[in-house]
CSV table of C-alpha atoms in Angstrom, one decimal:
chain,number,residue,atom,x,y,z
A,18,MET,CA,70.6,174.0,149.8
A,19,GLY,CA,72.2,172.0,152.6
A,20,PHE,CA,73.7,168.5,152.8
A,21,ALA,CA,72.0,165.8,150.7
A,22,LEU,CA,71.7,163.9,154.0
A,23,SER,CA,70.0,166.7,155.8
A,24,MET,CA,66.7,165.2,154.9
A,25,THR,CA,67.3,162.7,157.7
A,26,ASN,CA,68.6,163.1,161.3
A,27,THR,CA,71.6,161.0,160.6
A,28,PRO,CA,74.8,162.7,161.7
A,29,MET,CA,77.5,163.3,159.1
A,30,PRO,CA,80.1,160.5,159.5
A,31,ASN,CA,83.6,161.2,160.5
A,32,LEU,CA,85.5,161.2,157.2
A,33,THR,CA,89.0,161.5,158.7
A,34,GLN,CA,89.0,158.4,160.8
A,35,ASP,CA,89.5,155.0,159.3
A,36,THR,CA,86.9,152.3,159.8
A,37,PRO,CA,88.0,148.6,159.7
A,38,SER,CA,86.8,146.9,156.6
A,39,ASP,CA,85.1,144.3,158.6
A,40,THR,CA,83.0,146.8,160.6
A,41,PRO,CA,79.3,146.3,159.8
A,42,GLY,CA,78.2,149.0,157.4
A,43,ALA,CA,81.7,150.3,156.7
A,44,PRO,CA,81.9,151.5,153.1
A,45,ASP,CA,84.1,149.6,150.8
A,46,LEU,CA,86.2,151.9,148.6
A,47,ALA,CA,86.3,149.4,145.7
A,48,ALA,CA,82.5,149.2,145.6
A,49,THR,CA,82.2,153.0,146.0
A,50,LEU,CA,84.6,153.5,143.1
A,51,ARG,CA,82.6,151.1,140.9
A,52,ARG,CA,79.6,153.4,141.6
A,53,LEU,CA,81.8,156.5,140.8
A,54,ASP,CA,83.1,154.9,137.6
A,55,ALA,CA,79.6,155.0,136.1
A,56,LEU,CA,80.3,158.8,135.7
A,57,THR,CA,82.3,160.2,132.8
A,58,ASN,CA,86.0,160.1,133.6
A,59,TRP,CA,87.8,162.4,131.2
A,60,GLU,CA,91.2,161.2,132.5
A,61,LEU,CA,90.6,157.9,130.6
A,62,ARG,CA,89.1,159.1,127.3
A,63,PRO,CA,89.8,161.5,124.5
A,64,ARG,CA,89.0,165.0,125.6
A,65,GLY,CA,87.7,166.5,122.4
A,66,GLY,CA,84.2,166.5,123.7
A,67,MET,CA,85.0,167.3,127.3
A,68,ARG,CA,82.4,169.3,129.2
A,69,VAL,CA,84.2,172.2,130.9
A,70,GLU,CA,82.1,174.4,133.2
A,71,LEU,CA,81.7,175.1,136.9
A,72,ASP,CA,77.9,175.0,137.3
A,73,PRO,CA,77.8,171.3,138.2
A,74,MET,CA,80.5,171.7,140.8
A,75,LEU,CA,78.9,174.7,142.3
A,76,ASP,CA,75.6,172.8,142.6
A,77,LEU,CA,77.4,169.9,144.3
A,78,MET,CA,79.1,172.3,146.7
A,79,ALA,CA,75.7,174.0,147.7
A,80,ARG,CA,74.1,170.6,148.2
A,81,LEU,CA,77.1,169.5,150.5
A,82,GLY,CA,77.1,172.6,152.7
A,83,ASP,CA,79.8,174.5,150.8
A,84,PRO,CA,82.8,172.7,152.2
A,85,HIS,CA,85.1,174.7,150.0
A,86,HIS,CA,84.5,177.7,152.2
A,87,ALA,CA,85.7,175.9,155.4
A,88,PHE,CA,89.4,176.5,154.8
A,89,ARG,CA,91.9,178.9,153.3
A,90,SER,CA,93.5,177.9,150.1
A,91,LEU,CA,96.4,178.1,147.7
A,92,HIS,CA,95.7,177.2,144.1
A,93,VAL,CA,98.3,175.9,141.6
A,94,ALA,CA,98.0,175.6,137.8
A,95,GLY,CA,100.5,175.0,135.0
A,96,THR,CA,101.6,172.6,132.3
A,97,LYS,CA,104.1,170.9,134.6
A,98,GLY,CA,105.5,171.1,138.1
A,99,LYS,CA,102.2,172.0,139.8
A,100,GLY,CA,102.0,168.8,141.8
A,101,SER,CA,105.5,169.3,143.2
A,102,VAL,CA,104.9,172.9,144.0
A,103,CYS,CA,101.8,171.9,145.9
A,104,ALA,CA,103.7,169.2,147.8
A,105,LEU,CA,106.4,171.8,148.8
A,106,LEU,CA,103.7,174.2,150.1
A,107,GLU,CA,102.0,171.5,152.0
A,108,ALA,CA,105.2,170.3,153.7
A,109,ALA,CA,106.2,173.9,154.5
A,110,LEU,CA,102.9,174.9,156.1
A,111,LEU,CA,102.9,171.7,158.1
A,112,ALA,CA,106.4,172.4,159.3
A,113,ALA,CA,105.1,175.8,160.3
A,114,GLY,CA,102.5,174.2,162.6
A,115,TRP,CA,99.3,174.7,160.5
A,116,ARG,CA,96.7,172.1,159.8
A,117,VAL,CA,97.0,171.4,156.0
A,118,GLY,CA,95.6,169.3,153.3
A,119,ARG,CA,96.5,168.8,149.7
A,120,TYR,CA,94.4,167.8,146.7
A,121,ALA,CA,96.3,166.4,143.6
A,122,SER,CA,95.7,164.6,140.3
A,123,PRO,CA,96.2,162.2,138.8
A,124,HIS,CA,97.3,159.5,141.2
A,125,VAL,CA,100.1,157.2,140.5
A,126,GLU,CA,99.1,153.9,142.1
A,127,ARG,CA,96.1,154.5,144.4
A,128,VAL,CA,93.2,157.0,144.2
A,129,THR,CA,93.8,157.7,147.9
A,130,GLU,CA,97.0,159.5,146.9
A,131,ARG,CA,94.9,162.4,145.6
A,132,VAL,CA,93.8,163.5,149.1
A,133,SER,CA,96.4,164.3,151.7
A,134,ILE,CA,95.5,165.3,155.2
A,135,MET,CA,98.2,166.5,157.6
A,136,GLY,CA,100.8,165.0,155.4
A,137,GLN,CA,99.1,161.5,155.3
A,138,GLU,CA,97.4,159.9,152.4
A,139,ALA,CA,93.7,159.6,152.8
A,140,GLN,CA,92.4,156.4,154.4
A,141,GLU,CA,90.2,154.3,152.2
A,142,SER,CA,87.1,154.3,154.4
A,143,GLY,CA,87.2,158.0,154.9
A,144,LEU,CA,87.5,158.7,151.2
A,145,SER,CA,84.8,156.1,150.5
A,146,ARG,CA,82.4,157.9,152.8
A,147,ALA,CA,83.1,161.3,151.3
A,148,ILE,CA,82.7,160.0,147.7
A,149,THR,CA,79.4,158.4,148.8
A,150,LEU,CA,78.1,161.7,150.1
A,151,ALA,CA,79.1,163.5,146.9
A,152,LEU,CA,77.5,160.8,144.8
A,153,ASP,CA,74.3,161.1,146.9
A,154,ALA,CA,74.4,164.9,146.1
A,155,TYR,CA,74.8,164.1,142.4
A,156,GLU,CA,71.8,161.8,142.4
A,157,ALA,CA,69.7,164.4,144.2
A,158,ALA,CA,70.7,166.9,141.6
A,159,ALA,CA,69.8,164.4,138.8
A,160,ALA,CA,66.4,163.9,140.4
A,161,ALA,CA,65.9,167.6,140.7
A,162,GLY,CA,67.2,168.4,137.2
A,163,THR,CA,69.8,170.9,138.4
A,164,PRO,CA,73.3,171.4,137.0
A,165,GLY,CA,74.9,168.9,139.4
A,166,ALA,CA,73.3,166.2,137.3
A,167,GLN,CA,76.1,166.8,134.8
A,168,ALA,CA,78.9,166.2,137.3
A,169,SER,CA,81.9,164.2,136.2
A,170,TRP,CA,84.1,161.7,137.9
A,171,PHE,CA,86.6,164.4,138.7
A,172,ASP,CA,83.8,166.7,140.1
A,173,ILE,CA,82.7,164.1,142.5
A,174,LEU,CA,86.3,163.3,143.7
A,175,THR,CA,87.1,167.0,144.1
A,176,ALA,CA,83.9,167.5,146.1
A,177,ALA,CA,84.8,164.5,148.3
A,178,ALA,CA,88.3,165.9,149.0
A,179,PHE,CA,86.8,169.3,150.1
A,180,LEU,CA,84.4,167.4,152.4
A,181,MET,CA,87.3,165.6,154.0
A,182,PHE,CA,89.2,168.9,154.5
A,183,LYS,CA,86.2,170.5,156.1
A,184,GLU,CA,85.6,167.5,158.4
A,185,ALA,CA,89.3,167.5,159.4
A,186,LYS,CA,89.0,171.2,160.4
A,187,LEU,CA,92.0,172.2,158.3
A,188,ASP,CA,93.4,175.7,158.2
A,189,TRP,CA,94.7,175.5,154.7
A,190,ALA,CA,94.3,173.4,151.5
A,191,VAL,CA,96.8,173.4,148.7
A,192,VAL,CA,94.8,172.6,145.6
A,193,GLU,CA,96.3,171.4,142.3
A,194,VAL,CA,94.3,172.2,139.2
A,195,GLY,CA,93.2,169.2,137.2
A,196,LEU,CA,93.1,170.7,133.7
A,197,GLY,CA,93.3,174.3,132.6
A,198,GLY,CA,92.1,176.5,135.5
A,199,ARG,CA,89.3,178.9,134.8
A,200,LEU,CA,86.6,176.2,134.4
A,201,ASP,CA,88.4,173.4,136.3
A,202,SER,CA,86.4,171.7,139.0
A,203,THR,CA,88.9,173.0,141.6
A,204,ASN,CA,88.2,176.6,140.8
A,205,VAL,CA,85.4,177.0,143.3
A,206,VAL,CA,88.0,177.7,146.0
A,207,ALA,CA,88.6,181.3,147.0
A,208,SER,CA,92.3,181.0,146.8
A,209,GLU,CA,94.5,183.7,148.4
A,210,ILE,CA,97.5,183.0,146.2
A,211,ALA,CA,97.4,181.6,142.7
A,212,VAL,CA,100.5,180.0,141.1
A,213,VAL,CA,101.0,179.3,137.3
A,214,THR,CA,104.1,177.3,137.0
A,215,ASN,CA,104.6,177.4,133.2
A,216,ILE,CA,102.6,177.4,129.9
A,217,GLU,CA,103.2,175.0,127.1
A,218,LEU,CA,100.9,173.6,124.4
A,219,GLU,CA,98.8,170.8,126.0
A,220,HIS,CA,95.2,169.8,125.9
A,221,THR,CA,94.8,172.1,123.0
A,222,GLU,CA,91.4,170.6,122.0
A,223,VAL,CA,90.0,171.9,125.3
A,224,LEU,CA,92.2,174.9,126.2
A,225,GLY,CA,93.2,176.5,122.9
A,226,HIS,CA,95.9,176.2,120.3
A,227,THR,CA,98.3,179.0,121.4
A,228,ARG,CA,100.2,179.6,124.6
A,229,SER,CA,98.4,182.8,125.1
A,230,ALA,CA,95.0,181.1,124.9
A,231,ILE,CA,96.1,178.4,127.3
A,232,ALA,CA,97.6,181.1,129.6
A,233,ARG,CA,94.1,182.8,129.8
A,234,GLU,CA,92.6,179.5,131.0
A,235,LYS,CA,95.3,178.9,133.6
A,236,ALA,CA,95.3,182.5,134.8
A,237,GLY,CA,91.6,182.1,135.4
A,238,ILE,CA,92.3,180.7,138.9
A,239,LEU,CA,93.4,184.2,140.0
A,240,LYS,CA,90.9,186.0,142.3
A,241,ALA,CA,90.4,189.7,142.5
A,242,GLY,CA,92.7,191.5,144.9
A,243,THR,CA,94.9,188.5,145.6
A,244,THR,CA,98.4,187.4,144.4
A,245,LEU,CA,99.7,185.7,141.3
A,246,VAL,CA,103.1,183.9,141.4
A,247,THR,CA,104.7,182.8,138.1
A,248,PRO,CA,108.1,182.5,136.5
A,249,LEU,CA,106.7,183.7,133.1
A,250,ALA,CA,108.5,186.9,131.9
A,251,ALA,CA,106.5,190.0,131.0
A,252,ASP,CA,107.7,189.9,127.4
A,253,ASP,CA,106.7,186.3,127.0
A,254,GLU,CA,103.5,185.6,125.1
A,255,ALA,CA,102.0,183.8,128.1
A,256,GLY,CA,103.6,186.1,130.6
A,257,GLN,CA,101.8,189.1,129.0
A,258,VAL,CA,98.5,187.3,129.7
A,259,MET,CA,99.6,187.0,133.4
A,260,VAL,CA,100.3,190.8,133.5
A,261,GLU,CA,97.0,191.6,131.9
A,262,THR,CA,95.0,189.3,134.2
A,263,ALA,CA,96.6,190.6,137.3
A,264,THR,CA,96.1,194.2,136.3
A,265,ARG,CA,92.5,193.7,135.4
A,266,LEU,CA,91.8,192.0,138.8
A,267,GLY,CA,93.9,194.4,140.9
A,268,ALA,CA,96.1,191.5,142.0
A,269,THR,CA,99.8,191.6,143.0
A,270,LEU,CA,102.1,189.9,140.5
A,271,LEU,CA,105.2,188.2,141.8
A,272,ARG,CA,107.7,186.7,139.3
A,273,ALA,CA,110.4,184.1,140.0
A,274,ASN,CA,113.5,185.1,138.0
A,275,LEU,CA,115.2,181.8,137.3
A,276,PRO,CA,118.3,181.0,135.2
A,277,LYS,CA,117.5,179.0,132.1
A,278,GLU,CA,119.6,176.1,133.4
A,279,ALA,CA,117.8,175.9,136.8
A,280,SER,CA,116.9,172.3,137.7
A,281,ILE,CA,113.3,171.3,138.0
A,282,GLU,CA,113.7,171.1,141.8
A,283,ALA,CA,115.2,174.6,141.9
A,284,GLN,CA,112.3,176.0,139.8
A,285,ASN,CA,109.7,174.4,142.0
A,286,ALA,CA,111.4,175.5,145.2
A,287,ALA,CA,111.7,179.1,143.9
A,288,LEU,CA,108.0,179.3,143.2
A,289,ALA,CA,107.0,177.8,146.5
A,290,GLY,CA,109.4,180.1,148.3
A,291,LEU,CA,107.8,183.2,146.7
A,292,VAL,CA,104.4,182.0,147.9
A,293,LEU,CA,105.7,181.4,151.4
A,294,ASP,CA,107.4,184.8,151.5
A,295,ARG,CA,104.1,186.4,150.3
A,296,LEU,CA,102.2,184.7,153.0
A,297,GLY,CA,104.6,186.0,155.6
A,298,ALA,CA,104.3,189.5,154.2
A,299,LEU,CA,100.5,189.2,154.5
A,300,GLY,CA,100.9,188.4,158.2
A,301,LEU,CA,100.9,184.6,158.4
A,302,THR,CA,103.2,183.2,161.1
A,303,THR,CA,104.3,179.9,162.4
A,304,ARG,CA,102.0,178.2,164.9
A,305,HIS,CA,103.9,176.2,167.4
A,306,ALA,CA,102.7,176.1,171.0
A,307,ASP,CA,106.3,175.9,172.4
A,308,ALA,CA,107.8,178.8,170.3
A,309,LEU,CA,107.2,182.4,169.5
A,310,PRO,CA,105.4,183.1,166.2
A,311,LYS,CA,107.7,183.8,163.2
A,312,SER,CA,106.8,185.1,159.8
A,313,ILE,CA,106.2,182.4,157.2
A,314,GLY,CA,108.8,182.4,154.5
A,315,ALA,CA,111.0,180.5,152.1
A,316,TRP,CA,113.2,179.7,155.0
A,317,LEU,CA,110.8,176.8,155.7
A,318,LEU,CA,112.1,175.0,152.6
A,319,ASP,CA,114.9,173.2,154.4
A,320,ALA,CA,116.3,169.8,153.6
A,321,THR,CA,113.7,168.1,155.8
A,322,THR,CA,110.8,169.9,154.1
A,323,LEU,CA,112.2,169.2,150.6
A,324,ALA,CA,112.5,165.5,151.4
A,325,ALA,CA,109.0,165.4,152.8
A,326,ALA,CA,107.7,166.9,149.5
A,327,ARG,CA,109.1,164.3,147.1
A,328,LEU,CA,106.3,162.8,145.0
A,329,PRO,CA,106.2,159.3,143.4
A,330,GLY,CA,106.8,159.2,139.7
A,331,ARG,CA,108.7,162.5,139.4
A,332,ALA,CA,112.3,161.8,138.6
A,333,GLU,CA,112.0,158.9,141.1
A,334,ARG,CA,115.0,156.6,141.1
A,335,PHE,CA,115.2,153.0,142.2
A,336,ASP,CA,118.4,150.9,142.1
A,337,ILE,CA,117.3,147.4,141.6
A,338,PRO,CA,119.3,144.2,141.7
A,339,TRP,CA,121.1,143.4,138.4
A,340,PRO,CA,119.0,140.9,136.4
A,341,GLY,CA,121.9,138.5,135.9
A,342,VAL,CA,123.1,139.8,132.6
A,343,ALA,CA,126.7,140.9,132.1
A,344,THR,CA,127.4,144.3,130.5
A,345,THR,CA,128.9,144.5,127.0
A,346,THR,CA,132.4,144.8,128.6
A,347,GLY,CA,131.9,141.6,130.5
A,348,THR,CA,131.9,143.3,133.9
A,349,PRO,CA,129.1,142.3,136.1
A,350,ALA,CA,127.1,145.0,137.8
A,351,ARG,CA,125.1,144.7,141.1
A,352,LEU,CA,122.5,147.5,140.8
A,353,LEU,CA,120.6,148.8,137.8
A,354,PRO,CA,119.3,152.4,138.0
A,355,VAL,CA,115.6,152.7,137.0
A,356,VAL,CA,114.1,156.2,136.8
A,357,LEU,CA,110.4,156.8,136.7
A,358,ASP,CA,109.1,160.1,135.5
A,359,GLY,CA,105.6,161.0,134.2
A,360,ALA,CA,106.9,163.8,131.8
A,361,HIS,CA,104.3,164.0,129.0
A,362,VAL,CA,105.3,167.3,127.2
A,363,PRO,CA,108.5,167.7,125.3
A,364,PHE,CA,109.9,170.7,127.2
A,365,ASN,CA,109.5,168.9,130.5
A,366,LEU,CA,111.1,165.7,129.3
A,367,GLU,CA,114.0,167.7,128.0
A,368,THR,CA,114.5,169.2,131.4
A,369,VAL,CA,114.1,165.9,133.1
A,370,LEU,CA,116.8,164.4,130.9
A,371,ARG,CA,119.1,167.4,131.5
A,372,ASP,CA,118.7,167.0,135.3
A,373,LEU,CA,119.3,163.2,135.1
A,374,ARG,CA,122.6,163.9,133.4
A,375,LEU,CA,123.8,165.7,136.5
A,376,GLN,CA,124.0,162.3,138.2
A,377,PRO,CA,127.4,160.8,137.3
A,378,ASP,CA,126.0,157.3,136.6
A,379,LEU,CA,123.2,158.6,134.4
A,380,LYS,CA,125.2,160.6,132.0
A,381,GLY,CA,125.2,158.1,129.2
A,382,ALA,CA,122.5,156.8,126.8
A,383,CYS,CA,119.5,155.2,128.4
A,384,VAL,CA,116.9,152.5,127.5
A,385,ALA,CA,113.5,154.0,127.6
A,386,VAL,CA,110.1,152.4,128.1
A,387,ILE,CA,107.6,154.8,126.7
A,388,GLY,CA,103.8,155.1,126.4
A,389,PHE,CA,101.8,158.3,125.7
A,390,ALA,CA,98.2,159.3,126.0
A,391,ALA,CA,96.5,159.9,122.6
A,392,ASP,CA,96.4,163.7,123.1
A,393,LYS,CA,100.2,164.0,123.7
A,394,ASP,CA,102.8,165.2,121.2
A,395,ALA,CA,104.3,161.8,120.5
A,396,LYS,CA,106.7,163.1,117.8
A,397,GLY,CA,108.0,165.9,119.9
A,398,LEU,CA,108.5,163.6,122.9
A,399,ILE,CA,110.3,161.0,120.9
A,400,GLU,CA,112.5,163.6,119.2
A,401,VAL,CA,113.6,164.8,122.7
A,402,LEU,CA,114.1,161.3,123.9
A,403,GLY,CA,116.3,160.4,120.9
A,404,ARG,CA,119.0,162.8,122.2
A,405,GLN,CA,119.8,160.5,125.1
A,406,ALA,CA,118.1,157.1,124.5
A,407,ALA,CA,119.9,154.3,122.8
A,408,VAL,CA,116.6,152.4,122.3
A,409,ALA,CA,113.0,152.9,123.1
A,410,ILE,CA,110.6,150.0,124.1
A,411,CYS,CA,107.3,151.2,122.8
A,412,THR,CA,104.3,150.1,124.9
A,413,GLU,CA,100.7,151.0,125.3
A,414,MET,CA,98.9,153.0,128.0
A,415,PRO,CA,96.8,151.1,130.5
A,416,GLY,CA,93.2,151.9,129.3
A,417,ALA,CA,92.1,152.8,125.8
A,418,ARG,CA,93.2,156.4,125.1
A,419,GLY,CA,96.9,156.0,124.3
A,420,HIS,CA,99.0,156.0,121.1
A,421,LYS,CA,99.5,152.5,119.7
A,422,ALA,CA,103.0,151.0,120.3
A,423,ALA,CA,103.5,150.3,116.6
A,424,GLU,CA,102.7,154.0,115.9
A,425,LEU,CA,105.3,155.1,118.4
A,426,ALA,CA,107.9,152.7,116.8
A,427,GLY,CA,107.1,154.2,113.4
A,428,ILE,CA,107.7,157.7,114.7
A,429,ALA,CA,111.0,156.6,116.4
A,430,ALA,CA,112.1,155.0,113.1
A,431,SER,CA,111.4,158.2,111.2
A,432,LEU,CA,113.6,160.1,113.7
A,433,GLY,CA,116.4,157.6,113.7
A,434,LEU,CA,115.8,156.1,117.1
A,435,SER,CA,116.1,152.4,117.5
A,436,SER,CA,113.0,150.9,119.0
A,437,GLU,CA,111.1,147.7,119.9
A,438,VAL,CA,107.4,147.0,120.3
A,439,GLU,CA,105.9,145.4,123.3
A,440,THR,CA,102.3,146.3,123.8
A,441,GLU,CA,102.0,144.8,127.3
A,442,PRO,CA,103.5,147.3,129.8
A,443,ARG,CA,104.7,144.6,132.2
A,444,LEU,CA,106.6,142.8,129.4
A,445,ALA,CA,108.0,146.1,128.1
A,446,LEU,CA,109.4,146.7,131.6
A,447,GLU,CA,111.0,143.3,131.7
A,448,ARG,CA,112.5,143.8,128.2
A,449,GLY,CA,113.8,147.3,129.2
A,450,ILE,CA,115.5,145.9,132.3
A,451,THR,CA,117.2,143.2,130.4
A,452,LEU,CA,118.3,145.5,127.6
A,453,ALA,CA,119.6,148.2,129.9
A,454,ALA,CA,121.6,145.6,131.8
A,455,THR,CA,123.0,144.2,128.5
A,456,LEU,CA,124.0,147.7,127.4
A,457,GLY,CA,125.4,148.7,130.8
A,458,SER,CA,122.9,151.6,130.8
A,459,PHE,CA,120.0,152.8,132.9
A,460,LEU,CA,116.3,152.4,132.4
A,461,LEU,CA,113.9,155.3,132.1
A,462,VAL,CA,110.1,154.8,132.2
A,463,THR,CA,108.4,157.9,131.0
A,464,GLY,CA,105.6,159.5,129.0
A,465,SER,CA,102.7,159.3,131.4
A,466,LEU,CA,101.9,159.0,135.1
A,467,HIS,CA,99.4,156.4,134.3
A,468,LEU,CA,102.1,154.2,132.7
A,469,VAL,CA,104.5,155.0,135.7
A,470,GLY,CA,101.7,154.0,138.1
A,471,ALA,CA,101.2,150.7,136.3
A,472,LEU,CA,104.9,149.8,136.4
A,473,ARG,CA,106.0,151.3,139.7
A,474,PRO,CA,104.8,148.4,141.9
A,475,LEU,CA,106.8,146.0,139.7
A,476,VAL,CA,109.9,148.1,140.0
A,477,ARG,CA,109.6,148.4,143.7
A,478,GLY,CA,109.0,144.6,143.9
A,479,ARG,CA,112.4,144.1,142.5
A,480,LEU,CA,114.1,146.0,145.3
A,481,SER,CA,114.0,142.8,147.4
A,482,ALA,CA,114.5,140.4,144.6
A,483,PRO,CA,117.4,137.9,145.0
């Protein structure tokens, strides 16, 4: 079935060009999102009853003219690091001269962050028009009683991203899995290389209660005869699943051999480099009009590319003006380091803290503002945090699906970590800044990208504070 709008002679709007908000008939993103928010958004609720299947997404794709077939794709899954690997691949392919888009989730501050076209965040009107088309297809499916009637919030947004990529005539899309892999909305793409960054226990109520079970879901993005890139060792429980899956599908398995102490940045770059080298081996070359073609490879990951691929809320540091409080030694300080990181599983938080200690002024104990989604391992996270934090300011997630602040404080007390309770994130940030200044420490905001997204504008606002 073709586009939902094919019943009329109305041409498909240009989704990649912005339309001024005062243009008559221009879609308003806020209004479009209100329409979208009527659908189930599993990012904002407990996932125990989550619907996980591809039929609704496939129905939407058919109704929208199969936009996911209009570009070549790379698909990235994993417990952590997948967003950064996607950003590295996007930046490298752009540097090589290709037309590239990237689809990511969740966003930190704005929903437009989820769709990147040629290295630029989606414009509001273009995204609004694409979401509108996807919602129209959903309503047509509902009227016809086909699987698209069960589409979720994430299905619609994913469909909108693929529509925008098609309209922009992109060569490549780098697609980040939302949750799991095998039955994730993004798994309609025919990816040429699949990446699984790591496997830890997460979303167990949906994906399974062992690392091998979760690995089977994430390895489900691999397509027959293609390539799988992962750092998971063959003798690892999850790594064995990668080997079995690649063998069964006749796929090439490439493994990044990393030292245990490798930084997060080094791990992500190694995986992206393997993907780029594989693309070069398969014949992909640079595409610059003023230069001879050269095989794609890890050489593209130079300092410029690495800088272009940095994402908000991932070990992101701001040095804000001192809030006017002297340190315990009586020595005034001018700048207070504030680090924002959305780590939400213990192994990743441990790696983040280890990497932060490599910065000379972040070696000591920190003050942490924490908030976790209800399905996260709060005890495991706080146990890791207690190894470097002097005190935790326990707050609550924006929305309704987080651990209560008092519950987090109780866990902290049981583990011997000093804590305070401030349910309002904004006030928790203010208290954290004051306390970090008093102790001569640094402030870490962690536990969720949703929490980071709520507080990041406030931190950035302090950069120009008197």
